[in-house]
Coordinates of C-alpha atoms in Angstrom, one line a residue:
Chain N
M1 CA 0.1 0.0 0.0
A2 CA 1.0 3.6 -0.6
Q3 CA 2.6 5.5 2.1
K4 CA 1.8 9.1 2.6
P5 CA 3.5 11.8 4.9
L6 CA 1.5 13.0 7.7
Q7 CA 2.3 15.9 10.0
F8 CA 0.4 16.9 13.0
R9 CA 0.9 18.1 16.6
L10 CA 0.8 15.4 19.4
N11 CA 0.5 16.9 22.9
G12 CA 2.1 20.1 21.6
A13 CA 5.0 18.5 19.8
E14 CA 5.5 18.3 16.1
K15 CA 5.3 14.8 14.6
A16 CA 6.0 13.7 11.1
V17 CA 5.4 10.2 10.0
F18 CA 4.6 8.2 7.0
V19 CA 1.2 6.4 7.1
E20 CA -0.4 3.8 4.9
D21 CA -3.5 4.7 3.1
G22 CA -6.5 4.1 5.3
A23 CA -4.5 3.7 8.5
N24 CA -6.6 4.9 11.5
L25 CA -5.2 7.5 14.0
L26 CA -5.0 4.9 16.9
D27 CA -2.7 2.6 14.9
V28 CA -0.5 5.6 13.9
L29 CA -0.4 6.7 17.4
R30 CA 0.6 3.4 19.0
R31 CA 2.7 1.8 16.1
S32 CA 4.3 4.9 14.2
V33 CA 4.5 7.5 16.9
G34 CA 4.9 5.2 20.0
D35 CA 2.3 6.9 22.1
L36 CA 0.6 3.8 23.9
T37 CA -1.7 5.6 26.1
A38 CA -4.8 5.5 23.9
K39 CA -6.0 1.9 24.2
R40 CA -7.4 -0.4 21.5
G41 CA -10.6 -1.8 23.2
C42 CA -13.1 -2.8 20.6
A43 CA -11.7 -1.1 17.5
Q44 CA -15.2 -0.2 16.3
G45 CA -16.2 2.9 18.4
G46 CA -18.1 1.0 21.1
C47 CA -15.8 1.4 24.1
G48 CA -14.2 4.9 24.1
A49 CA -10.9 3.4 25.4
C50 CA -9.0 5.1 22.4
T51 CA -10.6 8.6 23.0
V52 CA -8.2 11.4 22.1
L53 CA -8.8 15.2 21.6
I54 CA -8.6 16.4 18.0
D55 CA -8.4 20.2 18.1
G56 CA -9.7 20.0 21.6
V57 CA -12.7 17.7 20.6
P58 CA -12.9 14.2 22.0
G59 CA -12.9 11.6 19.1
L60 CA -12.5 7.9 18.8
S61 CA -9.0 7.5 17.3
C62 CA -9.8 3.9 16.0
L63 CA -12.5 5.4 13.8
T64 CA -10.6 8.3 12.7
L65 CA -8.7 8.2 9.3
A66 CA -5.1 9.3 10.3
E67 CA -4.9 11.6 7.1
T68 CA -7.7 13.7 8.6
V69 CA -5.5 15.0 11.4
E70 CA -2.9 16.5 8.9
G71 CA -1.9 19.9 10.4
R72 CA -4.1 19.5 13.4
S73 CA -3.5 19.0 17.2
V74 CA -4.0 15.7 18.9
A75 CA -3.9 15.3 22.6
T76 CA -3.7 11.9 24.4
A77 CA -3.4 11.0 28.0
G78 CA 0.4 10.8 27.3
G79 CA 0.4 14.6 27.4
L80 CA -0.7 14.7 31.0
P81 CA 2.0 15.1 33.6
G82 CA 3.9 11.9 34.3
D83 CA 3.9 12.6 37.9
G84 CA 0.1 12.6 38.1
S85 CA -0.1 16.2 39.2
H86 CA -2.9 17.3 36.8
P87 CA -6.1 18.0 38.9
L88 CA -8.0 15.3 37.0
Q89 CA -5.2 12.7 37.6
E90 CA -5.0 13.7 41.4
A91 CA -9.0 13.4 41.7
F92 CA -9.0 10.1 39.8
M93 CA -6.4 8.7 42.3
A94 CA -8.2 10.2 45.4
H95 CA -11.6 8.7 44.4
F96 CA -10.0 5.3 43.4
A97 CA -11.4 5.9 39.9
A98 CA -9.3 3.3 38.3
Q99 CA -8.9 -0.4 38.9
C100 CA -7.6 -2.3 35.9
G101 CA -6.9 1.1 34.2
F102 CA -7.7 0.2 30.6
C103 CA -10.6 2.7 30.3
T104 CA -8.8 5.3 32.2
P105 CA -6.8 7.2 29.3
G106 CA -10.0 7.6 27.4
M107 CA -11.9 8.6 30.6
L108 CA -9.4 11.2 31.3
M109 CA -9.5 12.6 27.8
A110 CA -13.3 12.7 27.7
A111 CA -13.2 14.5 31.1
T112 CA -10.5 16.9 29.9
A113 CA -12.7 18.0 26.9
L114 CA -15.7 18.5 29.0
L115 CA -13.9 20.6 31.6
E116 CA -12.4 22.9 28.9
S117 CA -15.6 23.5 27.3
T118 CA -17.7 23.5 30.6
P119 CA -15.6 24.4 33.5
H120 CA -18.3 23.6 36.1
P121 CA -20.3 20.8 34.8
D122 CA -23.2 19.3 36.8
R123 CA -23.7 15.7 37.3
D124 CA -25.9 15.2 34.2
Q125 CA -23.2 16.9 32.1
V126 CA -20.4 14.7 33.4
V127 CA -22.5 11.5 32.8
H128 CA -23.3 12.6 29.3
A129 CA -19.6 13.4 28.5
L130 CA -18.5 10.1 29.8
S131 CA -21.3 8.1 28.3
G132 CA -19.4 7.0 25.3
N133 CA -16.7 5.4 27.5
I134 CA -17.3 2.0 29.2
C135 CA -15.7 0.7 32.4
R136 CA -15.9 -2.9 33.6
C137 CA -14.4 -2.4 37.1
T138 CA -15.4 0.7 38.8
G139 CA -19.1 1.1 38.5
Y140 CA -18.5 4.6 37.1
E141 CA -19.4 6.3 40.3
P142 CA -15.8 6.9 41.4
I143 CA -15.0 8.3 38.0
I144 CA -18.1 10.7 38.0
A145 CA -17.3 11.9 41.6
A146 CA -13.5 12.6 40.5
V147 CA -14.7 14.7 37.6
L148 CA -17.3 16.5 39.7
E149 CA -14.6 17.2 42.3
V150 CA -12.4 19.0 39.8
A151 CA -15.6 20.7 38.5
G152 CA -16.5 22.0 41.9
E153 CA -12.9 22.9 42.9
G154 CA -12.5 26.0 40.7
G155 CA -13.4 24.2 37.6
G156 CA -11.7 22.8 34.7
G157 CA -10.0 24.8 32.0
R158 CA -7.0 25.7 34.1
S159 CA -4.5 22.9 33.0
Chain J
M1 CA -48.6 2.7 30.7
T2 CA -47.8 2.4 34.3
I3 CA -44.6 2.5 36.3
H4 CA -44.7 -0.1 39.0
R5 CA -42.2 0.0 42.0
G6 CA -40.9 -2.9 43.7
R7 CA -38.4 -4.0 46.4
G8 CA -36.2 -7.1 46.4
F9 CA -34.0 -8.6 48.9
A10 CA -31.1 -11.2 48.7
S11 CA -28.5 -12.5 51.1
I12 CA -25.6 -14.7 50.5
N13 CA -23.0 -16.9 52.3
Y14 CA -19.8 -16.7 50.3
P15 CA -17.0 -19.3 50.6
I16 CA -13.5 -17.7 50.5
G17 CA -11.2 -19.8 48.2
M18 CA -11.9 -23.2 46.6
N19 CA -11.1 -26.8 47.2
L20 CA -9.5 -28.5 44.1
G21 CA -6.6 -30.6 45.1
G22 CA -5.5 -28.2 47.9
D23 CA -5.4 -24.4 47.8
P24 CA -1.8 -23.0 48.5
S25 CA -0.1 -19.8 47.8
Q26 CA 3.4 -18.9 48.4
A27 CA 5.4 -15.6 49.2
L28 CA 9.0 -14.8 49.3
V29 CA 10.3 -11.8 51.2
H30 CA 13.9 -10.5 51.2
S31 CA 15.6 -7.1 52.3
S32 CA 17.9 -5.0 50.4
P33 CA 21.0 -3.6 52.2
D34 CA 19.1 -0.2 52.5
G35 CA 16.5 -1.9 54.9
K36 CA 13.6 -1.9 52.3
F37 CA 11.8 -5.1 51.5
A38 CA 10.8 -6.9 48.3
I39 CA 7.8 -9.3 48.4
A40 CA 7.8 -11.8 45.6
L41 CA 4.5 -13.2 44.6
S42 CA 2.9 -14.9 41.5
S43 CA -0.4 -13.7 42.5
I44 CA -1.9 -11.3 40.0
D45 CA -3.2 -7.8 40.8
L46 CA -5.6 -7.0 38.0
G47 CA -6.8 -3.9 39.7
Q48 CA -8.5 -5.5 42.7
G49 CA -5.7 -4.3 45.1
M50 CA -3.6 -7.3 45.6
K51 CA -0.4 -5.4 45.7
S52 CA -1.7 -2.7 48.0
V53 CA -3.1 -5.2 50.6
T54 CA -0.1 -7.6 50.6
R55 CA 2.2 -4.5 50.8
Q56 CA 0.2 -3.4 53.9
I57 CA 0.2 -6.9 55.4
A58 CA 4.0 -7.3 54.9
A59 CA 4.8 -3.8 56.4
E60 CA 2.7 -4.5 59.5
T61 CA 4.3 -7.9 60.0
L62 CA 7.8 -6.7 59.4
G63 CA 7.3 -3.6 61.4
V64 CA 8.5 -1.2 58.7
P65 CA 6.8 1.7 57.0
V66 CA 4.6 0.7 54.0
E67 CA 6.8 2.9 51.8
D68 CA 9.7 0.5 52.5
V69 CA 7.9 -2.4 51.0
Y70 CA 7.9 -3.3 47.3
V71 CA 5.5 -6.0 45.9
D72 CA 6.4 -7.7 42.7
T73 CA 3.8 -9.8 41.3
A74 CA 5.1 -9.9 37.8
D75 CA 6.1 -13.4 36.8
S76 CA 4.8 -16.9 37.5
D77 CA 7.9 -18.4 35.9
T78 CA 10.3 -16.9 38.4
G79 CA 8.0 -16.1 41.5
P80 CA 6.9 -18.5 44.1
H81 CA 3.8 -20.6 43.3
C82 CA 0.2 -19.1 43.6
M83 CA -3.0 -20.8 42.6
G84 CA -4.3 -17.6 41.1
S85 CA -6.5 -14.6 41.7
F86 CA -10.0 -16.0 41.7
A87 CA -12.6 -17.4 44.2
S88 CA -12.0 -14.3 46.3
R89 CA -9.0 -16.1 47.6
G90 CA -6.2 -13.7 47.3
T91 CA -6.4 -11.6 50.5
H92 CA -6.9 -14.8 52.6
R93 CA -4.4 -17.1 51.0
V94 CA -1.7 -14.8 49.7
G95 CA -2.0 -12.6 52.8
N96 CA -1.4 -15.5 55.2
A97 CA 1.6 -16.6 53.1
V98 CA 3.1 -13.1 53.2
I99 CA 2.6 -13.1 57.1
V100 CA 4.6 -16.4 57.3
A101 CA 7.3 -15.0 55.1
A102 CA 7.6 -11.7 56.7
K103 CA 7.7 -13.1 60.2
E104 CA 10.7 -15.1 59.3
A105 CA 12.4 -12.1 57.8
R106 CA 11.5 -10.1 60.8
A107 CA 13.0 -12.4 63.2
I108 CA 16.3 -12.5 61.3
M109 CA 16.3 -8.6 61.2
L110 CA 15.7 -8.5 65.0
E111 CA 18.5 -11.0 65.7
A112 CA 20.8 -8.7 63.7
A113 CA 19.5 -5.6 65.6
A114 CA 20.0 -7.5 68.9
E115 CA 23.5 -8.3 68.1
E116 CA 24.3 -4.8 67.2
L117 CA 22.6 -3.3 70.4
E118 CA 24.0 -6.2 72.6
V119 CA 20.6 -7.1 73.9
N120 CA 18.2 -10.1 73.6
A121 CA 16.0 -10.1 70.4
D122 CA 13.1 -11.1 72.5
D123 CA 13.2 -7.7 74.2
L124 CA 13.1 -5.7 70.8
E125 CA 10.2 -4.0 69.2
T126 CA 9.5 -2.1 66.2
D127 CA 7.8 1.2 65.9
G128 CA 6.5 0.8 62.3
R129 CA 8.4 3.9 61.2
G130 CA 11.7 2.3 60.6
N131 CA 13.1 1.9 64.0
I132 CA 13.9 -1.0 66.2
H133 CA 14.4 -0.3 69.9
L134 CA 14.6 -1.9 73.3
R135 CA 11.2 -2.4 74.9
G136 CA 10.8 0.3 77.5
A137 CA 14.1 2.1 76.4
P138 CA 13.4 3.9 73.1
D139 CA 16.7 5.5 73.1
R140 CA 18.4 2.0 72.8
S141 CA 17.5 1.8 69.0
I142 CA 18.7 1.0 65.6
T143 CA 17.1 1.7 62.2
T144 CA 15.8 -1.3 60.2
G145 CA 18.1 -0.2 57.5
D146 CA 21.1 -0.3 59.7
A147 CA 19.9 -3.8 61.1
C148 CA 19.6 -5.1 57.6
Q149 CA 23.0 -3.8 56.6
A150 CA 24.6 -5.3 59.8
A151 CA 23.0 -8.7 58.9
Q152 CA 24.5 -8.6 55.4
F153 CA 27.8 -6.9 55.8
R154 CA 28.8 -8.1 59.4
H155 CA 26.9 -11.3 60.2
G156 CA 26.6 -12.8 56.8
K157 CA 22.9 -13.4 57.0
T158 CA 20.0 -12.9 54.6
V159 CA 17.2 -11.1 56.1
A160 CA 14.6 -13.2 54.2
G161 CA 11.6 -15.4 54.6
R162 CA 9.7 -18.1 52.9
G163 CA 5.8 -18.4 53.4
I164 CA 3.3 -20.8 52.2
F165 CA -0.5 -21.0 53.2
L166 CA -2.3 -24.1 52.3
I167 CA -6.0 -25.1 52.8
P168 CA -5.6 -28.8 52.2
L169 CA -7.9 -30.8 50.0
S170 CA -11.1 -31.7 51.9
E171 CA -12.2 -35.2 50.7
V172 CA -15.8 -35.9 50.5
E173 CA -17.2 -38.1 53.3
P174 CA -18.5 -41.1 51.3
E175 CA -21.3 -42.0 53.8
T176 CA -22.7 -38.6 54.3
G177 CA -21.4 -36.4 51.4
E178 CA -20.1 -34.0 54.0
M179 CA -17.0 -32.0 53.4
T180 CA -15.3 -28.8 54.4
P181 CA -14.3 -27.1 51.4
V182 CA -13.1 -23.7 52.7
S183 CA -12.2 -22.4 56.1
C184 CA -14.2 -19.2 56.3
Y185 CA -17.2 -17.5 54.7
A186 CA -18.0 -13.9 54.0
H187 CA -21.7 -12.6 54.0
A188 CA -23.8 -10.0 52.4
A189 CA -27.5 -8.7 52.4
L190 CA -28.7 -6.3 49.7
V191 CA -32.0 -4.6 49.0
A192 CA -32.8 -3.4 45.5
D193 CA -35.6 -0.8 44.6
V194 CA -36.7 -1.0 41.0
M195 CA -39.1 0.6 38.7
V196 CA -40.7 -1.6 36.0
D197 CA -42.5 -0.1 33.0
D198 CA -45.4 -2.4 32.2
E199 CA -45.7 -1.0 28.5
T200 CA -41.9 -1.3 27.6
G201 CA -40.8 -4.0 30.0
E202 CA -37.9 -1.9 31.0
V203 CA -36.4 -2.3 34.6
T204 CA -34.6 0.6 36.2
V205 CA -32.8 0.1 39.5
E206 CA -33.4 3.2 41.5
Q207 CA -31.5 2.5 44.8
V208 CA -29.4 -0.2 46.1
N209 CA -28.7 -0.6 49.9
S210 CA -26.3 -3.3 51.1
A211 CA -24.3 -4.7 54.0
Y212 CA -21.2 -6.7 53.4
E213 CA -19.4 -8.6 56.2
V214 CA -15.8 -9.0 54.9
G215 CA -13.8 -10.0 57.9
R216 CA -11.3 -7.2 58.5
A217 CA -11.4 -4.4 55.9
I218 CA -7.6 -4.2 55.6
N219 CA -7.9 -1.4 53.2
P220 CA -11.3 0.2 53.5
R221 CA -11.2 2.2 50.5
L222 CA -10.3 -0.7 48.3
V223 CA -13.1 -2.7 49.9
E224 CA -15.5 0.1 49.1
Q225 CA -14.1 0.3 45.6
Q226 CA -14.6 -3.4 45.0
L227 CA -18.2 -3.4 46.3
V228 CA -19.3 -0.4 44.3
G229 CA -17.7 -1.7 41.1
G230 CA -18.8 -5.3 41.7
A231 CA -22.3 -4.5 42.5
W232 CA -22.4 -2.5 39.3
M233 CA -21.1 -5.5 37.3
G234 CA -23.8 -7.7 39.0
L235 CA -26.6 -5.1 38.1
S236 CA -25.2 -5.1 34.6
H237 CA -25.5 -8.9 34.5
A238 CA -28.9 -8.9 36.0
L239 CA -30.4 -6.6 33.4
Y240 CA -28.2 -6.2 30.4
E241 CA -25.4 -8.4 29.5
T242 CA -25.5 -11.7 27.8
T243 CA -23.7 -13.7 25.3
E244 CA -27.0 -15.6 24.4
P245 CA -28.7 -14.7 21.2
R246 CA -32.0 -13.2 21.2
Y247 CA -33.2 -14.2 17.8
P248 CA -33.4 -16.9 16.4
D249 CA -30.4 -19.0 17.5
R250 CA -26.9 -19.1 18.8
S251 CA -25.2 -18.1 15.6
H252 CA -26.9 -14.7 16.0
G253 CA -25.2 -14.2 19.3
P254 CA -23.2 -10.9 20.0
V255 CA -19.7 -10.8 19.0
D256 CA -18.9 -7.2 19.9
F257 CA -19.9 -4.1 21.7
S258 CA -22.4 -3.2 18.9
Q259 CA -24.4 -6.2 19.9
Y260 CA -23.5 -7.0 23.5
T261 CA -25.3 -4.5 25.8
M262 CA -22.7 -2.9 28.0
P263 CA -24.4 -0.1 29.9
G264 CA -22.6 3.2 30.6
P265 CA -22.4 5.7 33.3
G266 CA -26.0 7.0 32.8
D267 CA -27.4 3.4 33.9
I268 CA -26.0 3.1 37.3
A269 CA -28.0 3.1 40.5
R270 CA -27.3 4.9 43.7
H271 CA -25.8 2.3 46.1
D272 CA -25.2 2.9 49.8
I273 CA -23.1 0.4 51.5
A274 CA -22.4 -0.7 55.0
I275 CA -19.2 -2.6 55.6
L276 CA -19.2 -4.9 58.6
E277 CA -16.2 -6.4 60.1
R278 CA -16.1 -9.8 61.8
P279 CA -12.4 -10.7 61.7
A280 CA -11.9 -14.3 60.5
P281 CA -9.8 -16.3 62.9
D282 CA -7.6 -17.7 60.3
G283 CA -7.6 -14.7 58.1
P284 CA -4.6 -12.3 57.7
F285 CA -5.3 -9.7 60.4
G286 CA -8.9 -11.1 60.0
G287 CA -9.4 -10.3 56.5
K288 CA -11.6 -12.5 54.3
G289 CA -12.0 -10.9 50.8
P290 CA -14.8 -9.2 49.1
G291 CA -13.9 -10.6 45.7
E292 CA -16.6 -12.0 43.6
M293 CA -19.1 -11.7 46.4
C294 CA -19.7 -8.2 45.7
A295 CA -21.3 -9.1 42.3
N296 CA -23.6 -11.8 43.5
P297 CA -26.6 -10.7 45.7
I298 CA -27.7 -7.9 43.6
M299 CA -28.7 -10.4 40.9
P300 CA -31.4 -12.2 42.8
A301 CA -32.3 -9.1 44.8
I302 CA -33.3 -7.4 41.3
A303 CA -35.1 -10.5 40.1
N304 CA -37.1 -10.5 43.4
A305 CA -37.6 -6.7 43.1
V306 CA -39.1 -7.2 39.6
F307 CA -41.4 -10.0 40.9
N308 CA -42.5 -7.7 43.7
A309 CA -43.2 -4.9 41.2
V310 CA -45.1 -6.6 38.6
G311 CA -45.6 -10.4 39.5
V312 CA -43.2 -11.6 36.7
R313 CA -40.8 -14.3 37.9
V314 CA -37.8 -14.2 35.4
T315 CA -35.5 -17.2 36.0
A316 CA -32.9 -16.7 33.5
L317 CA -30.7 -13.6 33.4
P318 CA -30.5 -10.9 32.1
I319 CA -33.9 -9.6 32.8
T320 CA -34.6 -8.1 29.5
P321 CA -37.7 -6.1 28.5
E322 CA -38.6 -8.9 26.3
K323 CA -38.8 -11.4 29.2
V324 CA -40.7 -8.9 31.3
L325 CA -43.2 -8.3 28.5
R326 CA -43.7 -12.1 28.0
G327 CA -44.2 -12.6 31.7
L328 CA -46.8 -9.7 31.8
K329 CA -48.7 -11.2 28.8
A330 CA -48.7 -14.7 30.4
N331 CA -50.1 -13.3 33.6
G332 CA -52.6 -11.2 31.9
G333 CA -51.1 -7.9 33.0
A334 CA -49.1 -6.5 36.0
R335 CA -49.8 -8.1 39.4
P336 CA -48.0 -5.9 41.8
G337 CA -46.9 -7.5 45.1
P338 CA -47.3 -6.0 48.5
R339 CA -45.2 -2.8 49.2
R340 CA -42.4 -3.7 51.6

């Protein structure tokens, strides 16, 4: 298959890779760029584990044609601080909002997008924002509580 | 269309571990020269908290800060044997093995400290903050790090311990069929309040109230996390998830999330939990294990609540709208039970 050059910003850094025609963004992130934070859960848009932000808007990287992010900005959980000091990361830890952790990067990105656009969401808005992400372990309540804590503490949009 | 409310109750008596040819787990403990301890296990932590709980148990037994303990559960090739993370056995079996191993290592550490302090090891105690001191004389002390260094560099001893905990195979008594498959049981009782729509057959769980008796809650936040998450998984099995086909046969069964109903954060029920502690005599610090038990009682409780709401007894999970509607049709309509 033909290879095409692709340039985009990943978590603020310029990336330039060659991608195959039809490659999806998730595979490009994981295989070509080496960012393994977006997870391959169902590969059909049903689980949300691959959620990334494309120009600040949450999207399913498994269903996103890689070529469509040419010149755009992509954010993954890999762009969050490695020491876990982001308010959302701290709230997730304080509320035990992860068990196996597979859904966590997608949850963090969905929550990040919500708090950027709606710094003080109510519970219904949090539930709606997370409704594309499924979790086997936590029962969702700890995740909802973590996002609400950040929303209440002065709100999002301050990262 | 009428919304019918119903309440259902279920309780369970849950065995900790299993009885297949004996149920052992092993642990190995050793110190590094800086007085920190590594615990080697083959037991798997898949998010339930095995590493956290065994770390706490090891630190408490050794008498060192929890920060000084590292638990490695990485590799069943190189680690000591474990039967596995299932049957709610981890805290109980592995925790007990860790205690045995940590006691052996602690004794060697205290012997080294006694030699350094020129006292009897029986007269030493640990403060849990990294110090070993003479009982009644806190100024006669040595750090756990210095004691471990002395053992290695002056006394030529390994501060290490081996632990195994085994519940032996219980044979079935041929005459009576009796056996003793496990050594302790955890318990739970749960009340589910539901709404059933008699036009659509949909069941919504409004509120869950539960009490779980887990022995000692060694890490209360982890226990709560397990119970919240596990009950939700049980709710999901009760109402939504199945690999069974609905129409017309097995070849039409779900193969992915577009067909397998996996509810999201909008489908959860409020759940208030009371955690009761009745320490198990043979549990590590009394711990049993919430494990699988957290997912179990909610399923019969919801089934009972649906029966209470509309008089439909669904005997195969999940309780889908289709099954409720078929039951309503067979009964000639909703037959609400007494409010309770």
